[in-house]
Amino acid sequence: MSSPYPHMLAPLDLGFTTLRNRVLMGSMHTGLEERGDWDRVAAYYAERAAGGVALIVTGGMAPNKEGGVFPGAAGLFTDQDIANHRKVTDAVHAHDGKIAMQILHAGRYAYGPDCVSSSAIKSPISPFPPRELDEEGIEKQIRDFVTAAVRAREAGYDGVEVMGSEGYFLNQFLCLHVNKRTDRWGGSYENRMQLPVEVVKRVREAVGPDFIIIYRISLLDLVPNGQTFDQVIQLAKAIEAAGATILNSGIGWHEARVPTIATSVPRAGFAWVTKKLMGHVSIPVITSNRINNPDTAEEVLSGGNADMVSMARPFLADADFVAKAAAGKGATIAPCIGCNQACLDHTFSGKLTSCLVNPRACAETELSYAPTAAPKTIAVVGAGPAGLMTALVADQRGHKVTLFEKDSRLGGQLNMAREVPGKEEFHGLVHWFETMVAASGIEVRLNTEATVDALAGFDEVIVATGVTPRDPGIPGEDRANVLSYIDVLRDKAPVGKRVAVVGAGGIGFDIAEYVTHQGTSPTLDPEEWRKEWGVGDPAEVPGGLLEPAPPAPAREVTLLQRKAEKPGKRLGKTTGWIHRASLAARQVRMLGGVTYDAITDEGIVLGGGDKGPQLLPVDTVILCAGQEPLRALADALIAAGQSVHVIGGADVAAELDAKRAINQGARLAAAL
Ligand code: NAP
Ligand code: SF4
């Protein structure tokens, strides 16, 4: 049978070595390295190698203390470090995989007082102004890159990736945005590009010819005074001449105000930029960003956009991505939904990286779904994310699972999330759950309200009945001009032109997004999306940075909350700014510190300000005031003497999200 993914699965001959396919696992910080649990690091990468990926790039390793992303960031500084990394490379090689170590010098993004850069210009995302390096300081940085590469080779790595994009150290020399120098490292582009070229040249000299050097090149800076595309091509050619084996695409500095990997970014939304480089160099070129399934990867490659694809987060979601695609089981690949909730949000809050759809990511040695020695009959009530994950893991372990759902379909609250523009990836997540359940031994009873009697006789009963909207008790809330988010998202109730949203949590933001959109979601219309966020062609505008031109909002919306803090403050660490910017672009007014005095036919009367009660004239009020656990069944079971496990929103509704629900379900099922 011919493969559905001939381009993705084709080997890539690098001359001195061959990659088994065109898939690179991109660099992701896990946090495991800093904790020193190297068996766990090795197990994490080994599972990905066993899953068929051709080449893995590790999380960024600091070349020196001043270049570490944060104080104490891991690097190859000592012989013990080399021995630790040996565990990783041996484990990957045992599965015929290849692995390169990323050398990441953060420059002025290093979160510490010793940070250094081309010029002493503080970044907007760090409180620490960098020290401008002198000639000797620059030479030291180059030497440290070289030393890191040599040590990586000693540790058994197949190569290194030199991080030259995303606004990190080398990128800071390339762009006038930061580089204000007047010596031989500043001024003309030839001068500014000397540093990355020198680093690659010296690394190549030190490691010899048969060692992979990937250079991550910033194709689209997305900051003021970014590189023109002629400059990018000039750099790419010089980097090739300096000895790089592969060029990997970097898109956007971390301080850029354009989302580059969030779920609302169109799939493969930046592959067109990589394509512009194709033909200008003779070494392979990799594209990246928002490629999360084999069909998209194949389309990108067959369309001549790149020689290889890089995916990072999709390998957290499913270690077996390549093996499943190769076996014609693409639909069983757990999809990365681009949410950042368990990966980047964790990284930036100092927690271990994991994955919303795969709680085993980075927990491979700790969370096992091994077959049970004592199969049980298990009833799971509720087919939202918590119930579905419990059912799947329990079934995988050999238990006999019956899944009750009162609705006519699986998915629970995920079915509402997927209605929101920019959250289309939730369709894929529901589809994956449906596929996995259909392929399992789970007995599914849809349209079935589970009763105490029906649940008698099961060895274990798991209640995942979810949540119900909180009643805010506002006088007048039973009027016809008041809707709940369920009326809007699920039942498609008509919404007026002027809207007040009560509650500015995750759902309030989603509703504001939903009612201000009209027509095709920009996530599904890349040209519209680029207009909205101001992404231009770097051949026409330096750095690809344009003035954003968002569409006119479909409705006039005011988003309300009682807390006197900035609305949206508690949204995801790496995505909250995107939600806030998106709503600001749609002219959504955000008001904190209000009280809700009454809802009338004219609108909602707000208190809390100096001027006394004020009418906010609106046609529709949408209640998004949080949620309460739905525990009636759990309480009835307990009263009847049945022992139950209560999980997900039915357990705790506050701050409920799919990450907690899925994690709780998986861990419970692993323990049954
Ligand atoms: P939430 O995030 O807890 O927000 C509830 C909102 O309602 C808050 O703004 C709260 O603000 C307000 N509120 C609470 N009690 C109220 C009352 N008695 N009267 C009036 N207002 C009240 O809950 P949610 O929006 O329902 O979202 C549920 C969870 O789903 C979220 O926590 C989130 O994790 C997840 N989710 C996440 C996303 C995302 O984008 N990551 C999107 C959707 C859902 P005040 O108390 O200050 O008024
Ligand atoms: Fe993807 Fe979300 Fe998992 Fe991160 S947590 S890997 S973004 S699904």
XYZ file of C-alpha atoms and ligand atoms in Angstrom:
728
model
C 0.000 0.000 0.000
C 1.410 3.387 -0.921
C 1.867 5.817 1.929
C -0.501 8.769 2.237
C 2.493 10.828 3.304
C 5.214 10.169 0.700
C 6.937 13.525 1.164
C 6.828 13.504 4.952
C 8.140 9.972 5.211
C 10.896 10.276 2.585
C 14.421 9.970 4.006
C 16.722 12.976 3.827
C 20.346 12.404 2.872
C 22.627 14.890 4.589
C 25.781 13.466 2.985
C 27.482 12.086 6.072
C 24.249 10.769 7.583
C 20.628 10.148 6.587
C 17.484 11.195 8.427
C 14.762 8.544 8.312
C 12.021 11.005 7.378
C 11.319 14.720 7.071
C 10.047 15.321 10.580
C 12.013 17.241 13.172
C 10.863 17.479 16.766
C 11.465 21.142 17.525
C 13.040 22.468 20.677
C 10.831 22.692 23.780
C 11.924 23.533 27.261
C 10.718 20.808 29.638
C 12.052 21.947 33.002
C 13.167 18.366 33.698
C 16.836 19.149 33.038
C 16.999 21.761 35.770
C 15.528 19.244 38.230
C 18.349 16.861 37.490
C 16.140 13.813 36.864
C 18.050 12.593 33.846
C 16.360 9.185 33.687
C 13.098 11.039 33.196
C 14.617 13.313 30.545
C 15.953 10.247 28.741
C 12.587 8.452 28.930
C 10.810 11.496 27.516
C 13.055 11.747 24.471
C 13.308 7.969 24.049
C 9.511 7.667 23.661
C 9.614 10.265 20.890
C 12.497 8.495 19.135
C 10.646 5.185 19.434
C 7.664 6.943 17.855
C 9.619 7.446 14.651
C 10.619 11.106 14.540
C 13.788 11.543 12.469
C 15.636 14.194 14.422
C 14.978 15.628 17.861
C 16.197 19.022 19.004
C 16.491 19.329 22.767
C 15.246 22.217 24.858
C 17.672 25.126 24.779
C 20.939 24.614 26.663
C 22.830 27.670 27.825
C 26.367 28.099 26.454
C 27.311 30.035 29.572
C 25.809 31.475 32.728
C 25.090 34.944 31.298
C 23.250 33.442 28.311
C 20.913 31.161 30.305
C 17.218 31.950 29.913
C 17.016 32.184 33.702
C 19.560 31.800 36.524
C 20.386 28.103 36.875
C 19.338 27.227 33.312
C 20.815 23.907 32.236
C 23.902 23.665 30.040
C 26.870 21.436 29.369
C 29.222 22.980 31.883
C 30.790 20.015 33.677
C 31.827 16.414 33.052
C 28.809 15.359 35.091
C 26.580 17.342 32.704
C 28.120 15.434 29.814
C 27.478 12.112 31.560
C 23.861 13.160 32.198
C 23.284 14.084 28.586
C 24.847 10.763 27.558
C 21.844 9.038 29.103
C 19.606 11.003 26.766
C 21.593 10.439 23.587
C 22.039 6.715 24.326
C 18.297 6.339 24.932
C 17.449 8.069 21.651
C 20.038 6.106 19.676
C 18.654 2.853 21.094
C 15.533 3.632 19.028
C 17.486 4.599 15.884
C 16.663 8.236 16.434
C 18.958 11.204 16.111
C 19.197 14.106 18.497
C 20.745 17.550 18.340
C 21.281 19.810 21.317
C 20.018 23.337 20.979
C 22.467 25.996 22.093
C 20.340 28.857 23.325
C 21.946 32.125 24.305
C 19.155 34.384 25.465
C 21.091 37.669 25.330
C 18.870 40.420 26.713
C 16.006 37.928 27.163
C 18.029 36.198 29.914
C 16.051 36.705 33.088
C 18.933 37.815 35.267
C 21.107 40.816 36.075
C 24.178 39.435 34.235
C 22.558 39.403 30.806
C 24.470 40.717 27.818
C 23.613 41.928 24.335
C 24.787 43.906 21.331
C 23.681 47.141 22.974
C 22.471 48.033 26.450
C 18.812 48.181 25.475
C 16.354 46.488 27.805
C 13.726 44.290 26.265
C 10.059 44.979 26.989
C 9.640 41.427 28.337
C 12.414 41.471 30.931
C 13.164 43.770 33.841
C 16.939 43.405 33.375
C 18.865 45.824 31.159
C 21.685 43.950 29.390
C 25.349 44.885 29.487
C 26.768 45.879 26.094
C 29.527 43.457 25.206
C 32.989 44.713 24.306
C 35.253 43.036 21.769
C 36.628 40.618 24.358
C 33.123 39.851 25.640
C 31.939 38.976 22.146
C 34.917 36.677 21.627
C 34.051 34.928 24.905
C 30.477 34.334 23.742
C 31.708 32.806 20.485
C 34.119 30.553 22.385
C 31.300 29.469 24.697
C 29.086 28.504 21.741
C 31.982 26.445 20.376
C 32.655 24.788 23.714
C 28.981 23.888 24.091
C 28.987 22.282 20.631
C 32.173 20.323 21.325
C 30.745 19.083 24.620
C 27.492 18.153 22.883
C 29.492 15.973 20.548
C 31.266 14.395 23.516
C 27.862 13.699 25.074
C 26.863 11.716 22.009
C 24.651 14.214 20.246
C 24.338 13.949 16.475
C 24.469 17.688 16.141
C 23.565 21.054 17.554
C 21.016 23.693 16.719
C 22.365 27.206 16.994
C 19.438 29.375 18.042
C 19.632 32.490 15.894
C 16.013 33.619 15.882
C 13.077 34.533 18.132
C 14.896 37.691 19.231
C 17.569 35.827 21.205
C 21.233 36.833 21.431
C 22.363 36.298 17.819
C 19.168 37.877 16.493
C 19.907 40.872 18.727
C 23.072 41.514 16.743
C 21.304 41.177 13.398
C 18.679 43.852 13.851
C 18.970 47.587 14.327
C 16.076 47.176 16.742
C 18.689 46.354 19.394
C 22.092 46.634 17.728
C 23.145 50.298 17.922
C 26.895 49.572 17.810
C 29.320 51.609 15.775
C 32.230 49.117 15.828
C 32.824 46.192 13.471
C 29.806 44.293 14.947
C 27.324 47.079 14.223
C 26.258 49.484 11.486
C 26.060 47.770 8.102
C 24.240 44.461 7.737
C 27.567 42.829 6.803
C 28.879 43.867 10.202
C 25.744 42.858 12.114
C 25.595 39.402 10.581
C 29.215 38.657 11.376
C 28.461 37.214 14.798
C 26.106 34.370 13.801
C 28.288 33.570 10.801
C 31.418 33.487 12.958
C 29.676 31.262 15.516
C 28.661 28.724 12.865
C 32.085 28.833 11.201
C 33.967 28.294 14.459
C 31.577 25.565 15.593
C 32.051 23.742 12.290
C 35.840 24.004 12.578
C 35.687 22.560 16.088
C 33.233 19.684 15.576
C 34.457 18.411 12.207
C 32.504 17.706 9.037
C 30.303 14.822 10.171
C 28.181 16.601 12.772
C 24.806 18.208 12.104
C 24.668 21.960 12.565
C 21.171 23.396 12.320
C 20.980 27.161 12.274
C 17.628 28.615 13.333
C 17.306 31.663 11.146
C 14.877 34.498 11.827
C 12.880 34.774 8.617
C 10.348 37.234 9.940
C 11.362 39.369 12.912
C 7.953 41.042 13.382
C 9.573 43.911 15.326
C 10.411 47.451 14.176
C 13.674 47.723 12.217
C 13.608 44.017 11.407
C 15.576 42.419 8.618
C 14.594 42.782 4.994
C 14.240 39.540 3.090
C 17.309 40.369 0.966
C 19.248 40.486 4.231
C 17.753 37.187 5.370
C 18.858 35.572 2.107
C 22.309 37.121 2.432
C 22.610 35.686 5.946
C 21.295 32.282 4.900
C 23.925 32.018 2.178
C 26.689 33.090 4.539
C 25.527 30.602 7.186
C 25.547 27.844 4.574
C 29.052 28.838 3.496
C 30.125 28.846 7.172
C 29.226 25.173 7.415
C 25.604 24.768 8.524
C 23.923 21.504 7.521
C 20.299 22.627 7.778
C 18.417 25.906 8.170
C 15.411 25.913 10.480
C 12.799 28.685 10.341
C 12.288 31.120 13.183
C 9.244 33.387 13.170
C 8.837 36.476 15.326
C 10.763 37.802 18.301
C 9.334 36.908 21.685
C 8.515 40.564 22.249
C 6.565 40.782 18.951
C 2.899 41.669 19.384
C 1.851 39.142 16.780
C 0.855 35.621 17.828
C 3.028 33.062 16.058
C 2.119 29.697 17.586
C -1.157 30.198 19.473
C -4.191 28.156 18.504
C -5.760 31.104 16.677
C -2.817 31.249 14.230
C -3.827 29.531 10.967
C -2.356 26.062 10.485
C 1.061 26.211 8.792
C 0.428 29.958 8.805
C 4.068 30.885 8.191
C 5.166 28.187 5.732
C 4.922 30.774 2.943
C 7.841 32.644 4.514
C 10.061 29.546 4.491
C 9.113 28.986 0.855
C 10.624 32.360 -0.006
C 14.001 31.014 1.092
C 13.745 27.835 -0.944
C 16.116 27.859 -3.915
C 18.418 30.475 -2.386
C 20.495 27.900 -0.500
C 21.400 24.342 -1.337
C 21.160 22.919 2.187
C 17.772 21.639 3.443
C 15.357 24.160 4.862
C 12.856 23.384 7.629
C 9.555 25.145 8.193
C 7.663 25.372 11.465
C 4.772 26.930 13.420
C 1.261 25.523 13.784
C 1.790 22.300 11.885
C 0.035 19.716 14.038
C -1.067 16.831 11.859
C 0.406 14.698 9.080
C -1.953 16.025 6.403
C -0.803 19.595 6.958
C 2.826 18.448 7.089
C 2.439 16.565 3.809
C 0.702 19.511 2.151
C 3.456 21.883 3.250
C 6.173 19.591 1.908
C 4.441 18.613 -1.326
C 3.750 22.302 -1.962
C 7.500 22.965 -2.022
C 7.424 25.185 1.046
C 10.303 23.373 2.750
C 12.433 20.220 2.771
C 11.410 19.242 6.292
C 8.814 20.195 8.878
C 9.454 21.002 12.506
C 6.802 20.267 15.116
C 7.465 20.759 18.799
C 4.249 20.748 20.812
C 2.646 17.975 18.685
C 5.301 15.650 20.099
C 4.173 16.461 23.602
C 0.630 15.582 22.567
C 1.626 12.320 20.917
C 5.059 10.703 20.958
C 3.966 8.297 18.207
C 2.999 10.953 15.670
C 5.214 9.618 12.882
C 4.668 5.917 13.571
C 0.889 6.358 13.589
C 0.980 8.370 10.359
C 3.196 5.766 8.720
C 0.811 3.011 9.803
C -2.142 4.830 8.204
C -3.555 5.680 11.632
C -3.282 9.452 11.419
C -6.730 9.928 12.983
C -5.488 8.339 16.213
C -2.750 10.955 16.712
C -3.652 12.988 19.795
C -3.805 16.523 18.422
C -1.912 19.451 19.843
C -4.591 22.137 20.024
C -2.098 24.994 20.344
C -3.483 26.025 23.740
C -0.091 26.402 25.527
C -1.889 25.606 28.781
C 0.277 22.727 29.986
C 3.432 23.471 28.002
C 4.489 27.101 27.583
C 2.248 28.435 30.352
C 3.931 25.921 32.663
C 7.405 26.783 31.402
C 6.853 30.468 32.078
C 5.524 29.801 35.568
C 8.449 27.582 36.533
C 6.386 24.373 36.391
C 7.251 21.195 34.548
C 6.120 21.059 30.964
C 3.368 18.606 30.085
C 0.444 18.544 27.695
C -3.275 19.189 28.045
C -4.196 16.224 25.845
C -1.404 13.968 27.095
C -0.665 14.144 30.829
C 2.073 11.537 30.343
C 4.231 14.072 28.476
C 7.353 14.604 30.606
C 5.863 12.181 33.147
C 6.770 9.001 31.263
C 8.503 7.371 34.221
C 5.825 8.407 36.682
C 2.448 7.958 34.992
C 1.926 4.509 33.514
C -1.045 3.120 31.624
C 0.195 -0.444 32.043
C -2.368 -3.262 31.701
C -4.179 -4.082 34.912
C -3.810 -7.448 36.580
C -7.349 -7.201 37.980
C -9.860 -6.035 35.333
C -12.941 -4.330 36.762
C -16.279 -3.137 35.454
C -16.211 0.640 35.445
C -19.034 3.090 34.844
C -18.064 6.585 33.740
C -20.847 9.153 33.818
C -20.300 12.164 31.577
C -18.461 12.279 28.274
C -16.716 15.606 28.641
C -12.910 15.735 28.699
C -12.620 14.288 32.225
C -14.940 11.335 31.584
C -13.582 10.623 28.128
C -9.971 10.500 29.291
C -10.848 8.285 32.236
C -12.770 5.911 29.985
C -9.988 5.708 27.386
C -7.171 5.089 29.853
C -9.219 2.566 31.845
C -10.128 0.735 28.630
C -6.507 0.792 27.460
C -5.526 -0.812 30.749
C -7.967 -3.681 30.250
C -10.940 -2.619 32.333
C -14.480 -3.077 31.037
C -15.831 0.460 30.697
C -19.386 1.724 30.164
C -19.679 5.428 29.356
C -22.984 7.203 30.038
C -23.764 10.558 28.405
C -27.082 12.354 28.559
C -26.345 14.376 25.425
C -26.497 12.902 21.920
C -22.761 13.322 21.351
C -19.394 13.088 23.062
C -17.328 16.111 24.075
C -19.219 18.013 26.788
C -18.015 21.609 27.101
C -15.482 21.051 24.303
C -18.436 21.253 21.935
C -19.016 24.843 23.003
C -15.342 25.800 22.914
C -15.084 24.683 19.309
C -17.779 27.175 18.240
C -15.530 30.107 19.154
C -13.557 31.719 16.310
C -9.886 30.986 16.862
C -10.631 27.757 18.757
C -11.223 25.563 15.719
C -8.601 23.087 16.964
C -11.179 21.880 19.493
C -13.000 20.242 16.569
C -9.914 18.058 16.130
C -9.799 17.232 19.824
C -13.457 16.119 19.893
C -12.892 14.169 16.681
C -9.880 12.447 18.270
C -11.914 11.461 21.328
C -14.646 10.103 19.033
C -12.113 8.118 17.000
C -10.432 6.680 20.058
C -13.705 5.726 21.740
C -14.963 4.100 18.521
C -11.761 2.055 18.290
C -11.888 1.024 21.952
C -13.885 -1.577 23.835
C -15.863 1.131 25.661
C -19.620 0.632 25.646
C -21.113 4.047 24.941
C -24.640 4.917 26.050
C -25.557 8.302 24.551
C -28.860 10.070 25.345
C -28.788 8.241 28.669
C -29.165 9.853 32.045
C -27.409 7.485 34.438
C -29.404 6.666 37.565
C -28.374 5.255 40.917
C -30.064 1.985 39.976
C -28.340 1.754 36.596
C -24.977 2.220 38.294
C -25.456 -0.469 40.914
C -23.274 -3.461 40.313
C -20.273 -1.731 38.732
C -16.963 -2.258 40.527
C -16.139 1.432 40.185
C -18.318 4.448 39.419
C -16.751 7.649 38.150
C -18.867 10.774 38.140
C -17.758 13.338 35.572
C -21.067 15.138 35.215
C -19.476 18.549 34.738
C -20.829 21.943 35.619
C -23.815 24.199 35.434
C -23.659 27.973 34.884
C -23.513 29.998 38.094
C -26.614 32.062 38.746
C -25.387 35.581 39.510
C -28.803 36.531 40.931
C -29.030 39.911 39.204
C -32.508 41.475 39.484
C -34.159 41.176 36.068
C -31.949 38.333 34.846
C -35.008 36.309 33.784
C -35.988 38.875 31.124
C -36.027 37.954 27.444
C -32.972 40.126 26.715
C -30.765 37.959 28.983
C -28.984 34.865 27.687
C -26.487 32.415 29.113
C -23.324 31.471 27.224
C -24.946 28.090 26.561
C -27.906 29.759 24.831
C -25.454 31.559 22.590
C -22.780 28.941 21.866
C -24.868 25.777 21.873
C -28.372 26.898 21.006
C -27.416 29.788 18.727
C -29.919 32.179 20.324
C -30.152 35.501 18.455
C -27.989 38.249 19.981
C -28.671 41.994 19.601
C -26.289 44.623 18.213
C -25.261 46.057 21.588
C -24.134 43.463 24.103
C -23.052 43.412 27.745
C -21.125 40.324 28.867
C -21.370 39.687 32.622
C -18.125 38.005 33.713
C -14.700 38.371 32.132
C -13.257 34.900 32.732
C -12.277 32.446 29.989
C -15.870 32.084 28.864
C -16.662 35.811 28.945
C -13.674 36.403 26.679
C -14.777 33.572 24.393
C -18.297 34.994 24.147
C -16.987 38.492 23.394
C -14.855 36.985 20.630
C -17.808 34.982 19.287
C -20.289 37.841 19.086
C -17.868 40.377 17.573
C -16.931 38.081 14.687
C -18.824 37.656 11.467
C -18.082 35.561 8.398
C -15.189 33.122 8.193
C -12.919 32.918 11.229
C -9.545 34.553 10.428
C -7.899 31.362 11.692
C -9.343 29.683 8.598
C -8.548 32.640 6.337
C -4.794 33.269 6.501
C -4.891 36.429 4.404
C -7.504 37.998 6.670
C -5.559 36.834 9.730
C -2.355 38.498 8.466
C -4.274 41.736 7.858
C -5.755 41.636 11.330
C -2.388 41.207 13.041
C -0.287 43.287 10.640
C 1.882 40.596 9.092
C 3.381 41.630 5.768
C 5.738 40.212 3.204
C 9.302 40.725 4.487
C 10.368 41.303 0.861
C 8.204 44.419 0.908
C 8.373 45.592 4.511
C 11.341 45.040 6.899
C 10.675 42.373 9.486
C 7.269 41.718 7.886
C 5.699 44.265 10.209
C 2.607 46.158 9.039
C 0.006 48.267 10.781
C -2.758 45.875 12.004
C -6.050 46.283 10.133
C -8.693 44.320 12.050
C -12.176 43.971 10.563
C -15.102 46.030 11.854
C -16.707 44.251 14.820
C -20.078 42.617 14.255
C -21.419 44.027 17.522
C -20.705 46.668 20.129
C -19.620 44.748 23.216
C -18.861 45.690 26.818
C -17.156 43.046 28.945
C -17.826 43.412 32.664
C -16.385 42.137 35.904
C -16.724 43.019 39.559
C -13.051 42.714 40.474
C -11.263 46.022 40.122
C -8.373 44.430 38.224
C -7.553 44.374 34.526
C -10.072 42.040 32.816
C -8.342 38.966 31.446
C -5.510 39.167 33.969
C -6.021 35.509 34.926
C -6.073 34.096 31.402
C -3.195 31.906 30.202
C 0.269 33.364 30.791
C 1.353 33.109 27.171
C -2.030 33.633 25.524
C -3.884 36.158 27.700
C -2.295 39.073 25.845
C -3.544 37.643 22.549
C -7.136 37.409 23.793
C -6.957 40.934 25.196
C -5.402 42.323 21.992
C -7.941 40.528 19.835
C -10.878 41.988 21.752
C -9.273 45.446 21.840
C -8.958 45.233 18.046
C -12.700 44.514 17.952
C -13.290 47.602 20.078
C -14.633 45.609 23.021
C -14.890 47.906 26.036
C -13.668 46.284 29.264
C -14.943 47.500 32.624
C -13.726 46.211 35.979
C -14.899 47.165 39.459
C -18.615 47.239 38.602
C -21.651 45.965 40.490
C -24.753 44.661 38.769
C -27.761 46.543 40.146
C -30.434 45.387 37.704
C -31.208 44.338 34.171
C -34.053 46.234 32.489
C -35.490 46.324 28.983
C -33.077 49.182 28.275
C -29.910 47.406 29.353
C -27.937 46.723 32.513
C -27.669 49.134 35.432
C -24.130 49.205 36.795
C -22.976 50.501 40.127
C -19.538 50.618 41.635
C -18.431 53.959 40.191
C -18.374 57.454 41.707
C -21.442 58.607 39.793
C -23.968 56.189 41.281
C -25.957 53.672 39.247
C -25.498 54.071 35.497
C -27.485 52.432 32.727
C -25.376 50.692 30.119
C -27.810 50.623 27.219
C -27.616 47.230 25.487
C -29.943 44.930 23.572
C -28.635 41.675 25.056
C -26.967 40.713 28.322
C -24.989 37.457 28.235
C -24.236 35.809 31.577
C -20.769 34.249 31.873
C -20.490 34.409 35.659
C -18.556 31.182 36.192
C -19.817 27.699 36.900
C -20.878 25.405 39.730
C -20.282 21.646 40.035
C -23.129 19.362 38.906
C -23.063 16.926 41.809
C -26.648 15.715 42.118
C -25.828 12.228 40.891
C -22.691 11.977 43.024
C -24.675 13.018 46.115
C -27.440 10.505 45.348
C -24.920 7.697 44.872
C -23.168 8.539 48.124
C -26.529 8.643 49.916
C -27.267 5.183 48.498
C -23.992 3.891 49.939
C -22.217 3.560 46.579
C -18.560 4.554 46.566
C -17.790 7.035 43.798
C -14.924 8.976 42.308
C -15.925 12.535 41.436
C -13.722 14.254 38.872
C -13.538 17.295 36.576
C -16.011 20.132 37.009
C -18.306 17.961 39.118
C -15.434 17.828 41.601
C -14.257 21.457 41.530
C -15.770 23.929 39.080
C -13.597 26.918 39.957
C -10.887 27.520 37.416
C -12.055 24.422 35.627
C -10.336 23.823 32.366
C -9.796 20.860 30.106
C -6.209 20.503 31.318
C -7.202 19.764 34.877
C -10.142 17.601 33.801
C -8.054 15.413 31.478
C -5.155 15.150 33.895
C -7.416 14.152 36.760
C -9.198 11.568 34.600
C -5.978 10.033 33.289
C -4.427 9.774 36.747
C -7.521 8.232 38.268
C -7.786 5.650 35.491
C -4.074 4.831 35.835
C -4.657 4.042 39.501
C -7.800 1.885 39.196
P -14.037 32.034 35.427
O -12.814 32.122 34.604
O -13.953 31.611 36.823
O -14.752 33.474 35.340
C -15.946 33.751 35.934
C -16.265 35.238 35.768
O -17.493 35.495 36.354
C -15.261 36.120 36.407
O -15.001 37.202 35.536
C -15.957 36.595 37.693
O -15.513 37.905 37.896
C -17.421 36.509 37.343
N -18.270 36.101 38.446
C -18.051 35.143 39.378
N -19.084 35.024 40.220
C -19.980 35.946 39.831
C -21.252 36.327 40.321
N -21.791 35.736 41.377
N -21.883 37.316 39.689
C -21.346 37.923 38.620
N -20.155 37.618 38.125
C -19.464 36.633 38.709
O -15.072 31.081 34.779
P -15.520 30.890 33.286
O -15.394 32.124 32.471
O -16.841 30.244 33.399
O -14.509 29.873 32.721
C -14.397 28.606 33.296
C -13.060 28.071 33.043
O -12.984 27.590 31.735
C -11.994 29.117 33.160
O -11.486 29.209 34.450
C -10.993 28.657 32.227
O -9.987 27.921 32.862
C -11.716 27.757 31.253
N -11.720 28.435 29.995
C -10.556 28.858 29.559
C -10.503 29.550 28.413
C -9.215 30.038 27.885
O -9.201 30.841 27.007
N -8.087 29.573 28.383
C -11.657 29.825 27.710
C -12.852 29.387 28.209
C -12.877 28.692 29.381
P -15.954 38.798 39.124
O -16.178 37.866 40.272
O -14.826 39.760 39.319
O -17.181 39.500 38.660
Fe -0.315 21.483 22.452
Fe -1.788 22.456 24.454
Fe -0.458 20.141 24.677
Fe 0.866 22.441 24.635
S -0.575 21.780 26.190
S 1.400 20.593 23.554
S -0.325 23.559 23.154
S -2.156 20.583 23.341
